[in-house]
């Protein structure tokens, strides 16, 4: 792997790490397989791009992208709680609807170019840093800020009730928490992070595309599973950081695979889905194999919900 | 205190398998009363408790708690007044969260969840104190996840959690039925102790006639969605298991005890 390929992969790992944290909230905290993310990532990209293209400050554009993602998540939450649609189906419905919404947001076009527009990277570029450092610096700042916010949030009364909603809804209802509220806001926060990630990706790649969300959920799951396998911890905050690290490792693994050459055969970008699926399978099987090998020793590691 | 008027609940309405779980039941529980409800499978005990806790909406009737009509109030809203312990020890606690986190959730029963810290230092002291009364050594394991505890420990913890904020009404749904006899005894004695000490108004469902005779200040027997027999403290204290069986025999129109009483009720 070249020097630039390595930094490129780390950049992607960090920026999609924001998305991974969002997926973590639904998939691991709320126990909610949420496919909305395949639509809210391009939604964030579309909203941020339209705002930036319209001359808005790129940071404010990200705030609007985040809010749009939150709204998309609350719709999925509303469908599954108040209208009692199966969570997976509710999220697929929102995702499908978002495809149309995203094109509307971009003024009827399937993509928007941000060439020559101001982005969040400009202030760092103006310091004279090389590109690969500038991108990583900005992404790292965003990741650090979100990790800090989430680490605080899960310790609050609200955050604790969110954790409990995913663990034991019956119990937390008996403790006076409205689980509809926690699910709606929880899925909202998750998709807000995914849309933030999408908005940053759009500014980073200089374009928003309606199809850029395809496979978001799989990449998010792969990152979470890789993170758990390599850096798994029991504490929530540790698990969130592990998810981000998993995202980086995941992108590095892909970069590595894309750089492999066997005589005349090499992987192409379109092989990515196959590689991802294999990666998830391997990552999910490792703990199983480990526990089979250690069968005589008692007990599986605590706190890991089966996928 | 608790007033239930003409309560009815049907399951599977307008289907071939329609069941009348509660059939025009009326009941008053006075403050400080510890009522044990017995009855065989399908008598409607659990449905009655579900209607009171809000897990199920009754079809007809009224439930009034401390003068407030709670019949249509959502389950989480009335949780502030009602403490509950479930039959399944896994139901009352969050396995992936620590003992202190679980207790902090219970310590906010009925209060709005804000962005303030989920556990405060002061609370930890309160939790440690409450746990030390269990004599299970849990007071030194505040940061252990609840999933590491045994069923009996989890049920004892659930009981402490249900009473951490004094409930207007304590509902116990066969909360010792899933435990081994020795642990069940332990949890039952703890229950009696807590209810006595705090003078809690309590409704306890049990399958076990012996338990119902041993504990509580009132004994109710349910059958087919109605209250068949009702003994107050005095008449209950004179009651023996044999009396109870005979009275039950007489009270039943079909006069067919074998079909109504399961072995578990007699022996359990």
Coordinates of C-alpha atoms in Angstrom, one line a residue:
Chain A
X1 CA 0.0 0.0 0.0
X2 CA 1.3 3.4 -0.9
X3 CA 1.7 6.2 1.6
X4 CA -1.2 8.1 0.0
X5 CA -3.4 5.1 -0.2
X6 CA -2.8 4.5 3.6
X7 CA -3.8 8.1 4.5
X8 CA -6.7 8.0 2.1
X9 CA -8.0 4.9 3.8
X10 CA -7.6 6.5 7.3
X11 CA -9.5 9.6 6.1
X12 CA -12.4 7.4 4.9
X13 CA -12.2 5.4 8.1
X14 CA -12.6 8.5 10.2
X15 CA -15.3 10.3 8.2
X16 CA -17.3 7.1 7.9
X17 CA -16.5 6.5 11.6
X18 CA -19.1 9.2 12.3
X19 CA -21.6 7.1 10.4
X20 CA -20.4 3.9 12.2
X21 CA -21.2 5.6 15.6
X22 CA -24.7 6.4 14.3
X23 CA -25.2 2.7 13.3
X24 CA -23.8 1.7 16.7
X25 CA -26.6 3.6 18.5
X26 CA -29.4 1.8 16.6
X27 CA -27.8 -1.6 16.1
X28 CA -26.0 -2.1 19.4
X29 CA -27.7 0.3 21.8
X30 CA -31.3 0.1 20.7
X31 CA -31.1 -3.3 19.2
X32 CA -32.7 -1.8 16.1
X33 CA -31.4 -2.9 12.6
X34 CA -31.9 0.5 10.9
X35 CA -31.6 0.7 7.1
X36 CA -32.6 4.3 7.1
X37 CA -28.9 5.1 7.1
X38 CA -28.6 4.1 3.4
X39 CA -30.9 7.1 2.7
X40 CA -29.8 9.5 5.4
X41 CA -26.2 9.5 4.4
X42 CA -27.0 10.9 0.9
X43 CA -29.6 13.1 2.6
X44 CA -26.9 14.7 4.7
X45 CA -24.7 15.0 1.6
X46 CA -27.5 16.5 -0.4
X47 CA -28.5 19.1 2.2
X48 CA -24.9 20.1 3.0
X49 CA -24.1 20.4 -0.8
X50 CA -27.2 22.5 -1.6
X51 CA -26.4 24.8 1.3
X52 CA -22.7 25.1 0.4
X53 CA -23.6 25.6 -3.3
X54 CA -26.0 28.3 -2.2
X55 CA -23.2 30.1 -0.5
X56 CA -23.8 29.1 3.1
X57 CA -21.0 28.7 5.6
X58 CA -19.9 25.0 5.2
X59 CA -20.1 24.5 9.0
X60 CA -23.7 25.7 9.1
X61 CA -24.4 23.5 6.1
X62 CA -23.3 20.5 8.2
X63 CA -25.7 21.6 11.0
X64 CA -28.6 21.6 8.6
X65 CA -27.4 18.2 7.2
X66 CA -27.4 16.8 10.8
X67 CA -30.8 18.2 11.5
X68 CA -32.2 16.7 8.3
X69 CA -30.7 13.3 9.3
X70 CA -32.3 13.6 12.8
X71 CA -35.7 14.3 11.1
X72 CA -35.3 11.2 8.8
X73 CA -34.5 9.0 11.9
X74 CA -37.5 10.3 13.8
X75 CA -39.7 9.3 10.9
X76 CA -38.5 5.7 11.1
X77 CA -38.9 5.9 14.8
X78 CA -42.5 7.2 14.4
X79 CA -43.4 4.5 11.9
X80 CA -42.2 1.7 14.2
X81 CA -43.5 3.0 17.5
X82 CA -46.7 4.9 16.9
X83 CA -47.8 3.0 13.7
X84 CA -46.3 -0.3 14.9
X85 CA -44.6 -1.2 11.6
X86 CA -41.8 -3.8 12.1
X87 CA -38.6 -1.8 12.7
X88 CA -36.7 -3.3 9.7
X89 CA -39.6 -2.6 7.4
X90 CA -40.1 0.9 8.8
X91 CA -36.5 1.8 8.1
X92 CA -36.7 0.4 4.6
X93 CA -39.8 2.5 3.9
X94 CA -38.0 5.7 5.1
X95 CA -34.9 4.8 3.1
X96 CA -37.0 4.2 -0.1
X97 CA -38.8 7.5 0.4
X98 CA -35.5 9.3 1.0
X99 CA -34.3 8.4 -2.5
X100 CA -37.1 10.6 -3.9
X101 CA -36.6 13.3 -1.2
X102 CA -32.8 13.4 -1.9
X103 CA -33.3 14.1 -5.6
X104 CA -35.9 16.8 -4.7
X105 CA -33.4 18.4 -2.2
X106 CA -30.8 18.6 -5.0
X107 CA -33.3 20.3 -7.2
X108 CA -34.4 17.4 -9.3
X109 CA -30.8 16.3 -10.2
X110 CA -29.2 13.0 -9.0
X111 CA -26.0 14.8 -8.0
X112 CA -24.4 18.1 -7.2
X113 CA -20.8 19.2 -7.7
X114 CA -19.1 21.4 -5.1
X115 CA -16.1 22.2 -7.3
X116 CA -14.6 25.6 -6.3
X117 CA -17.0 26.0 -3.3
X118 CA -15.9 26.8 0.2
X119 CA -15.6 23.7 2.4
X120 CA -14.8 23.0 6.1
X121 CA -11.3 22.1 5.0
X122 CA -10.4 25.6 3.8
X123 CA -9.4 27.0 7.2
X124 CA -7.0 24.1 7.7
X125 CA -5.6 24.4 4.1
X126 CA -5.0 28.0 4.8
X127 CA -2.5 26.9 7.5
X128 CA -0.4 25.5 4.7
X129 CA -0.8 21.8 5.8
X130 CA -0.5 19.2 3.1
X131 CA -3.9 17.7 1.9
X132 CA -3.5 14.3 3.6
X133 CA -2.9 15.9 7.0
X134 CA -5.5 18.6 6.6
X135 CA -8.3 16.1 5.9
X136 CA -7.3 13.8 8.7
X137 CA -7.0 16.7 11.1
X138 CA -10.6 17.9 10.3
X139 CA -12.1 14.4 10.5
X140 CA -10.3 13.6 13.7
X141 CA -11.6 16.8 15.3
X142 CA -15.2 15.8 14.3
X143 CA -14.8 12.3 15.5
X144 CA -13.3 13.4 18.8
X145 CA -16.1 15.9 19.4
X146 CA -18.8 13.3 18.6
X147 CA -17.1 10.7 20.8
X148 CA -17.0 13.2 23.6
X149 CA -20.6 14.2 23.2
X150 CA -21.8 10.5 23.1
X151 CA -19.6 9.6 26.1
X152 CA -21.3 12.4 28.0
X153 CA -24.8 11.6 26.6
X154 CA -24.8 7.9 27.6
X155 CA -24.0 8.9 31.2
X156 CA -27.0 11.3 31.5
X157 CA -30.4 10.3 32.7
X158 CA -31.7 10.3 29.1
X159 CA -28.7 8.3 27.9
X160 CA -29.2 5.7 30.6
X161 CA -32.9 5.3 29.7
X162 CA -31.8 4.9 26.0
X163 CA -29.4 2.1 27.0
X164 CA -32.2 0.5 29.0
X165 CA -34.7 0.8 26.2
X166 CA -32.4 -1.4 24.0
X167 CA -31.7 -3.8 26.8
X168 CA -35.1 -4.3 28.5
X169 CA -38.0 -2.2 27.3
X170 CA -40.4 -3.9 29.7
X171 CA -38.3 -2.9 32.7
X172 CA -37.7 0.6 31.7
X173 CA -41.4 1.2 30.9
X174 CA -42.1 0.0 34.5
X175 CA -39.6 2.6 35.6
X176 CA -41.7 5.3 34.0
X177 CA -39.8 5.9 30.7
X178 CA -41.8 6.3 27.5
X179 CA -39.9 3.9 25.2
X180 CA -41.6 5.5 22.1
X181 CA -39.8 8.7 23.0
X182 CA -36.4 7.1 23.5
X183 CA -36.7 5.0 20.3
X184 CA -37.8 8.0 18.2
X185 CA -35.1 10.3 19.5
X186 CA -32.5 7.5 19.6
X187 CA -33.0 6.6 15.9
X188 CA -33.0 10.4 15.2
X189 CA -29.6 10.9 16.9
X190 CA -28.2 7.9 15.0
X191 CA -29.3 9.2 11.6
X192 CA -28.2 12.7 12.6
X193 CA -24.6 11.3 12.9
X194 CA -25.0 9.4 9.6
X195 CA -26.1 12.6 7.8
X196 CA -23.3 14.6 9.4
X197 CA -20.9 11.9 8.0
X198 CA -22.7 12.2 4.6
X199 CA -22.3 16.0 4.6
X200 CA -18.6 15.8 5.4
X201 CA -18.1 13.1 2.7
X202 CA -19.7 15.4 0.1
X203 CA -17.5 18.3 1.0
X204 CA -14.5 15.9 1.0
X205 CA -15.2 14.3 -2.3
X206 CA -16.6 17.6 -3.8
X207 CA -19.8 16.0 -4.9
X208 CA -23.1 14.6 -3.5
X209 CA -24.7 11.7 -5.3
X210 CA -28.1 10.1 -4.7
X211 CA -26.5 6.6 -4.9
X212 CA -23.7 7.2 -2.5
X213 CA -25.6 5.7 0.4
X214 CA -25.8 2.2 -1.1
X215 CA -24.2 -0.3 1.3
X216 CA -23.9 2.2 4.2
X217 CA -25.5 -0.1 6.7
X218 CA -23.3 -3.0 5.6
X219 CA -20.2 -0.9 5.9
X220 CA -21.3 0.3 9.3
X221 CA -22.0 -3.2 10.6
X222 CA -18.7 -4.4 9.2
X223 CA -16.9 -1.6 11.0
X224 CA -18.7 -2.3 14.3
X225 CA -18.0 -6.0 14.1
X226 CA -14.4 -5.5 13.2
X227 CA -14.0 -3.0 16.0
X228 CA -15.6 -5.4 18.5
X229 CA -13.5 -8.3 17.4
X230 CA -10.2 -6.3 17.6
X231 CA -10.9 -3.8 20.4
X232 CA -14.0 -5.1 22.1
X233 CA -14.8 -3.8 25.5
X234 CA -17.8 -4.0 27.9
X235 CA -18.2 -0.3 28.6
X236 CA -20.4 1.7 26.2
X237 CA -17.9 4.5 25.6
X238 CA -15.1 2.0 24.9
X239 CA -17.4 0.2 22.4
X240 CA -18.1 3.5 20.6
X241 CA -14.4 4.2 20.3
X242 CA -13.9 0.6 19.1
X243 CA -16.5 1.2 16.4
X244 CA -14.6 4.2 15.1
X245 CA -11.3 2.2 15.1
X246 CA -13.1 -0.6 13.4
X247 CA -14.2 1.8 10.7
X248 CA -10.5 2.8 10.1
X249 CA -9.3 -0.9 10.1
X250 CA -12.2 -1.7 7.7
X251 CA -11.2 1.0 5.2
X252 CA -7.5 -0.1 5.5
X253 CA -8.5 -3.7 4.8
X254 CA -10.4 -2.6 1.7
X255 CA -7.5 -0.4 0.5
X256 CA -5.2 -3.4 1.0
X257 CA -7.5 -5.7 -0.9
X258 CA -7.8 -3.3 -3.7
X259 CA -4.0 -3.0 -4.0
X260 CA -3.5 -6.8 -4.2
X261 CA -2.4 -8.2 -7.5
X262 CA -2.2 -11.9 -8.5
X263 CA -0.5 -12.0 -11.8
X264 CA -3.1 -10.5 -14.1
X265 CA -5.9 -10.5 -11.5
X266 CA -6.7 -7.6 -9.2
X267 CA -9.7 -6.4 -7.3
X268 CA -11.8 -3.5 -8.6
X269 CA -14.0 -1.1 -6.7
X270 CA -17.0 -3.1 -7.7
X271 CA -15.7 -6.1 -5.8
X272 CA -16.1 -4.0 -2.6
X273 CA -19.4 -5.5 -1.6
X274 CA -18.1 -9.0 -1.9
X275 CA -15.1 -8.1 0.2
X276 CA -17.2 -6.4 2.8
X277 CA -19.6 -9.4 3.1
X278 CA -16.6 -11.8 3.5
X279 CA -15.1 -9.5 6.0
X280 CA -18.3 -9.4 8.1
X281 CA -18.5 -13.2 7.9
X282 CA -14.9 -13.6 9.0
X283 CA -15.3 -11.1 11.8
X284 CA -18.5 -12.7 13.0
X285 CA -17.0 -16.2 12.9
X286 CA -13.8 -15.5 14.8
X287 CA -15.5 -15.3 18.2
X288 CA -17.4 -18.4 17.4
X289 CA -14.2 -20.3 16.5
X290 CA -12.5 -18.9 19.6
X291 CA -15.3 -20.1 21.9
X292 CA -15.3 -23.6 20.2
X293 CA -11.6 -23.9 20.8
X294 CA -12.0 -22.8 24.4
X295 CA -15.1 -24.9 24.9
X296 CA -13.8 -26.4 28.2
X297 CA -13.2 -23.0 29.7
X298 CA -16.6 -21.7 30.8
X299 CA -18.5 -18.7 29.7
X300 CA -18.6 -16.4 26.7
X301 CA -17.5 -12.8 27.1
X302 CA -20.3 -10.8 28.6
X303 CA -22.4 -8.2 26.9
X304 CA -22.1 -9.3 23.4
X305 CA -25.5 -9.6 21.8
X306 CA -25.6 -12.1 18.9
X307 CA -25.9 -10.4 15.5
Chain B
X1 CA -56.5 3.3 47.9
X2 CA -57.0 0.9 44.9
X3 CA -60.5 0.6 43.6
X4 CA -61.4 -1.6 40.7
X5 CA -65.0 -1.4 39.4
X6 CA -66.7 -3.8 37.1
X7 CA -63.5 -4.6 35.2
X8 CA -63.7 -6.8 32.1
X9 CA -61.1 -7.9 29.6
X10 CA -61.5 -10.2 26.6
X11 CA -58.7 -11.6 24.5
X12 CA -59.1 -12.5 20.9
X13 CA -62.4 -10.6 20.5
X14 CA -64.7 -11.9 17.8
X15 CA -62.6 -15.0 17.1
X16 CA -63.2 -18.6 17.8
X17 CA -60.6 -18.6 20.6
X18 CA -62.1 -15.6 22.4
X19 CA -61.3 -15.7 26.1
X20 CA -63.0 -13.7 28.9
X21 CA -60.0 -13.2 31.1
X22 CA -61.6 -10.8 33.6
X23 CA -65.4 -10.9 34.0
X24 CA -66.9 -7.9 35.7
X25 CA -64.5 -7.9 38.6
X26 CA -64.7 -5.4 41.4
X27 CA -62.2 -5.0 44.2
X28 CA -61.1 -2.5 46.9
X29 CA -57.7 -2.7 48.5
X30 CA -57.2 -0.4 51.5
X31 CA -54.0 1.4 52.4
X32 CA -51.4 -0.8 54.0
X33 CA -53.1 -4.0 52.9
X34 CA -51.0 -6.9 51.7
X35 CA -53.4 -8.9 49.4
X36 CA -52.4 -12.3 48.1
X37 CA -54.2 -13.5 45.0
X38 CA -54.4 -17.2 44.3
X39 CA -56.0 -19.1 41.5
X40 CA -55.2 -21.7 38.9
X41 CA -53.8 -21.1 35.4
X42 CA -56.1 -18.9 33.3
X43 CA -58.1 -17.6 36.3
X44 CA -57.2 -14.0 35.3
X45 CA -54.7 -13.1 38.0
X46 CA -52.0 -11.9 35.7
X47 CA -54.5 -10.1 33.4
X48 CA -55.8 -8.3 36.5
X49 CA -52.3 -7.2 37.4
X50 CA -51.6 -6.2 33.8
X51 CA -54.7 -4.0 33.8
X52 CA -53.6 -2.3 37.0
X53 CA -50.1 -1.7 35.9
X54 CA -51.2 -0.5 32.5
X55 CA -49.5 -3.2 30.4
X56 CA -53.1 -4.1 29.2
X57 CA -56.1 -1.9 28.6
X58 CA -59.3 -3.3 30.0
X59 CA -62.4 -3.4 27.8
X60 CA -64.8 -2.1 30.5
X61 CA -64.6 -0.9 34.0
X62 CA -62.6 1.5 36.0
X63 CA -59.4 1.5 38.0
X64 CA -58.9 4.2 40.6
X65 CA -55.6 4.6 42.5
X66 CA -55.5 7.2 45.3
X67 CA -58.6 8.9 43.9
X68 CA -57.1 9.2 40.5
X69 CA -58.8 7.4 37.6
X70 CA -55.8 5.5 35.9
X71 CA -57.9 3.2 33.6
X72 CA -56.6 4.9 30.4
X73 CA -53.3 6.2 31.7
X74 CA -50.3 5.0 29.8
X75 CA -48.1 2.4 31.5
X76 CA -45.1 4.6 31.9
X77 CA -47.2 7.5 33.3
X78 CA -48.6 5.5 36.1
X79 CA -45.2 3.9 36.8
X80 CA -44.5 6.7 39.3
X81 CA -47.1 5.3 41.6
X82 CA -46.7 1.6 41.0
X83 CA -43.7 -0.6 41.9
X84 CA -43.5 -3.9 40.2
X85 CA -41.6 -7.2 40.4
X86 CA -42.0 -9.6 37.5
X87 CA -42.1 -13.4 37.5
X88 CA -39.1 -13.8 35.3
X89 CA -35.9 -12.6 37.2
X90 CA -34.5 -11.4 33.8
X91 CA -37.4 -9.1 33.3
X92 CA -36.9 -6.7 36.1
X93 CA -33.3 -5.6 35.4
X94 CA -31.1 -4.6 32.5
X95 CA -28.4 -7.3 32.2
X96 CA -25.9 -5.2 30.3
X97 CA -26.0 -2.4 32.8
X98 CA -24.3 -2.3 36.2
X99 CA -26.1 -2.7 39.5
X100 CA -25.8 1.0 40.3
X101 CA -27.0 2.0 36.9
X102 CA -30.1 -0.3 37.3
X103 CA -30.7 1.2 40.7
X104 CA -30.3 4.7 39.4
X105 CA -33.0 3.9 36.7
X106 CA -35.3 2.7 39.5
X107 CA -34.5 5.7 41.7
X108 CA -36.0 7.9 38.9
X109 CA -39.2 5.9 38.5
X110 CA -41.9 8.3 37.5
X111 CA -39.6 11.3 37.1
X112 CA -38.7 12.9 33.8
X113 CA -35.3 11.9 32.3
X114 CA -33.2 15.0 31.8
X115 CA -29.6 15.6 30.6
X116 CA -28.4 15.6 34.2
X117 CA -26.0 12.9 35.2
X118 CA -27.6 9.4 35.4
X119 CA -26.0 8.6 38.8
X120 CA -24.9 11.0 41.5
X121 CA -22.5 10.4 44.3
X122 CA -25.2 10.8 46.9
X123 CA -27.2 8.1 45.3
X124 CA -24.4 5.6 45.4
X125 CA -24.4 5.8 49.2
X126 CA -28.1 5.2 49.3
X127 CA -27.8 2.2 47.0
X128 CA -25.0 0.7 49.0
X129 CA -27.1 1.0 52.1
X130 CA -30.1 -0.5 50.5
X131 CA -28.1 -3.4 49.1
X132 CA -26.3 -4.1 52.4
X133 CA -29.6 -5.0 53.9
X134 CA -29.9 -7.9 51.5
X135 CA -26.8 -9.6 53.0
X136 CA -25.8 -10.9 49.6
X137 CA -22.6 -8.9 49.3
X138 CA -24.0 -6.8 46.4
X139 CA -23.1 -3.6 48.1
X140 CA -19.4 -4.2 47.1
X141 CA -20.4 -5.0 43.5
X142 CA -22.1 -1.8 42.4
X143 CA -20.2 -1.7 39.2
X144 CA -20.7 -5.3 38.2
X145 CA -23.1 -5.8 35.3
X146 CA -26.4 -7.3 36.5
X147 CA -26.0 -10.1 34.0
X148 CA -23.4 -11.7 36.2
X149 CA -25.9 -12.1 39.1
X150 CA -27.9 -15.3 39.8
X151 CA -31.7 -15.4 39.4
X152 CA -32.2 -15.0 43.1
X153 CA -29.9 -12.1 43.4
X154 CA -31.5 -10.4 40.4
X155 CA -35.0 -10.9 41.9
X156 CA -33.8 -9.6 45.3
X157 CA -32.4 -6.6 43.4
X158 CA -35.6 -6.1 41.5
X159 CA -37.5 -6.0 44.8
X160 CA -35.2 -3.4 46.2
X161 CA -35.5 -1.4 43.0
X162 CA -39.3 -1.6 43.0
X163 CA -39.3 0.0 46.5
X164 CA -36.4 2.4 46.2
X165 CA -38.9 5.2 45.4
X166 CA -41.8 4.4 47.8
X167 CA -44.6 3.1 45.6
X168 CA -48.2 3.9 46.3
X169 CA -48.9 0.3 45.2
X170 CA -46.6 -2.7 44.9
X171 CA -47.5 -5.4 42.4
X172 CA -45.8 -8.7 42.7
X173 CA -46.5 -11.1 39.8
X174 CA -45.5 -14.6 41.0
X175 CA -42.1 -13.2 41.7
X176 CA -40.8 -16.3 43.4
X177 CA -42.2 -18.9 41.1
X178 CA -39.1 -19.1 38.8
X179 CA -36.7 -19.5 41.7
X180 CA -35.5 -22.7 43.4
X181 CA -37.3 -23.4 46.7
X182 CA -34.5 -22.1 49.0
X183 CA -34.0 -18.9 47.0
X184 CA -37.8 -18.5 46.7
X185 CA -38.0 -18.6 50.5
X186 CA -35.3 -16.0 50.8
X187 CA -36.9 -13.6 48.4
X188 CA -40.4 -14.1 49.9
X189 CA -39.1 -13.4 53.4
X190 CA -37.3 -10.3 52.1
X191 CA -40.6 -9.3 50.5
X192 CA -42.6 -9.7 53.7
X193 CA -39.9 -7.7 55.6
X194 CA -39.9 -4.8 53.2
X195 CA -43.7 -4.6 52.9
X196 CA -44.0 -4.7 56.7
X197 CA -41.3 -2.2 57.3
X198 CA -42.5 0.3 54.7
X199 CA -46.2 -0.5 55.3
X200 CA -46.6 -0.8 51.5
X201 CA -50.0 -1.5 49.9
X202 CA -49.3 -4.7 48.1
X203 CA -51.0 -7.1 45.7
X204 CA -49.2 -10.3 45.2
X205 CA -50.1 -13.0 42.8
X206 CA -49.0 -16.5 43.6
X207 CA -49.6 -20.0 42.5
X208 CA -48.8 -21.3 45.9
X209 CA -51.5 -21.6 48.5
X210 CA -49.1 -22.2 51.3
X211 CA -47.3 -18.9 50.6
X212 CA -50.6 -17.1 50.4
X213 CA -51.7 -18.5 53.8
X214 CA -48.3 -17.7 55.3
X215 CA -48.0 -14.1 54.1
X216 CA -50.2 -11.0 53.7
X217 CA -53.2 -9.6 55.5
X218 CA -55.8 -10.6 52.9
X219 CA -56.4 -13.6 50.7
X220 CA -58.3 -13.5 47.4
X221 CA -59.1 -16.5 45.3
X222 CA -59.8 -15.9 41.6
X223 CA -61.6 -18.2 39.2
X224 CA -62.6 -17.5 35.6
X225 CA -62.0 -13.8 35.8
X226 CA -63.9 -13.3 39.1
X227 CA -63.1 -13.2 42.7
X228 CA -64.5 -16.3 44.2
X229 CA -63.3 -16.1 47.8
X230 CA -62.2 -13.2 49.9
X231 CA -60.7 -13.6 53.4
X232 CA -59.7 -10.7 55.6
X233 CA -56.8 -10.8 58.1
X234 CA -58.8 -12.4 60.9
X235 CA -60.5 -15.1 58.9
X236 CA -57.3 -15.8 57.0
X237 CA -55.4 -16.4 60.2
X238 CA -57.7 -19.2 61.1
X239 CA -57.5 -20.7 57.7
X240 CA -55.7 -24.0 57.0
X241 CA -54.8 -25.4 53.6
X242 CA -57.5 -28.1 54.1
X243 CA -60.1 -25.4 54.9
X244 CA -59.2 -23.5 51.8
X245 CA -59.6 -26.6 49.6
X246 CA -62.9 -27.4 51.1
X247 CA -64.2 -23.8 50.8
X248 CA -63.1 -23.7 47.3
X249 CA -64.9 -27.0 46.6
X250 CA -68.2 -25.6 48.0
X251 CA -67.9 -22.2 46.3
X252 CA -67.5 -23.8 42.9
X253 CA -70.7 -24.5 41.1
X254 CA -69.3 -27.4 39.2
X255 CA -67.9 -28.9 42.4
X256 CA -65.0 -30.2 40.5
X257 CA -61.8 -29.4 42.4
X258 CA -59.5 -31.6 40.4
X259 CA -60.1 -29.6 37.3
X260 CA -59.4 -26.2 38.9
X261 CA -56.5 -26.8 41.3
X262 CA -53.2 -27.8 39.8
X263 CA -50.8 -30.0 41.7
X264 CA -48.4 -27.1 41.8
X265 CA -50.9 -25.0 43.8
X266 CA -51.2 -27.7 46.4
X267 CA -47.7 -28.8 46.7
X268 CA -45.6 -25.8 45.5

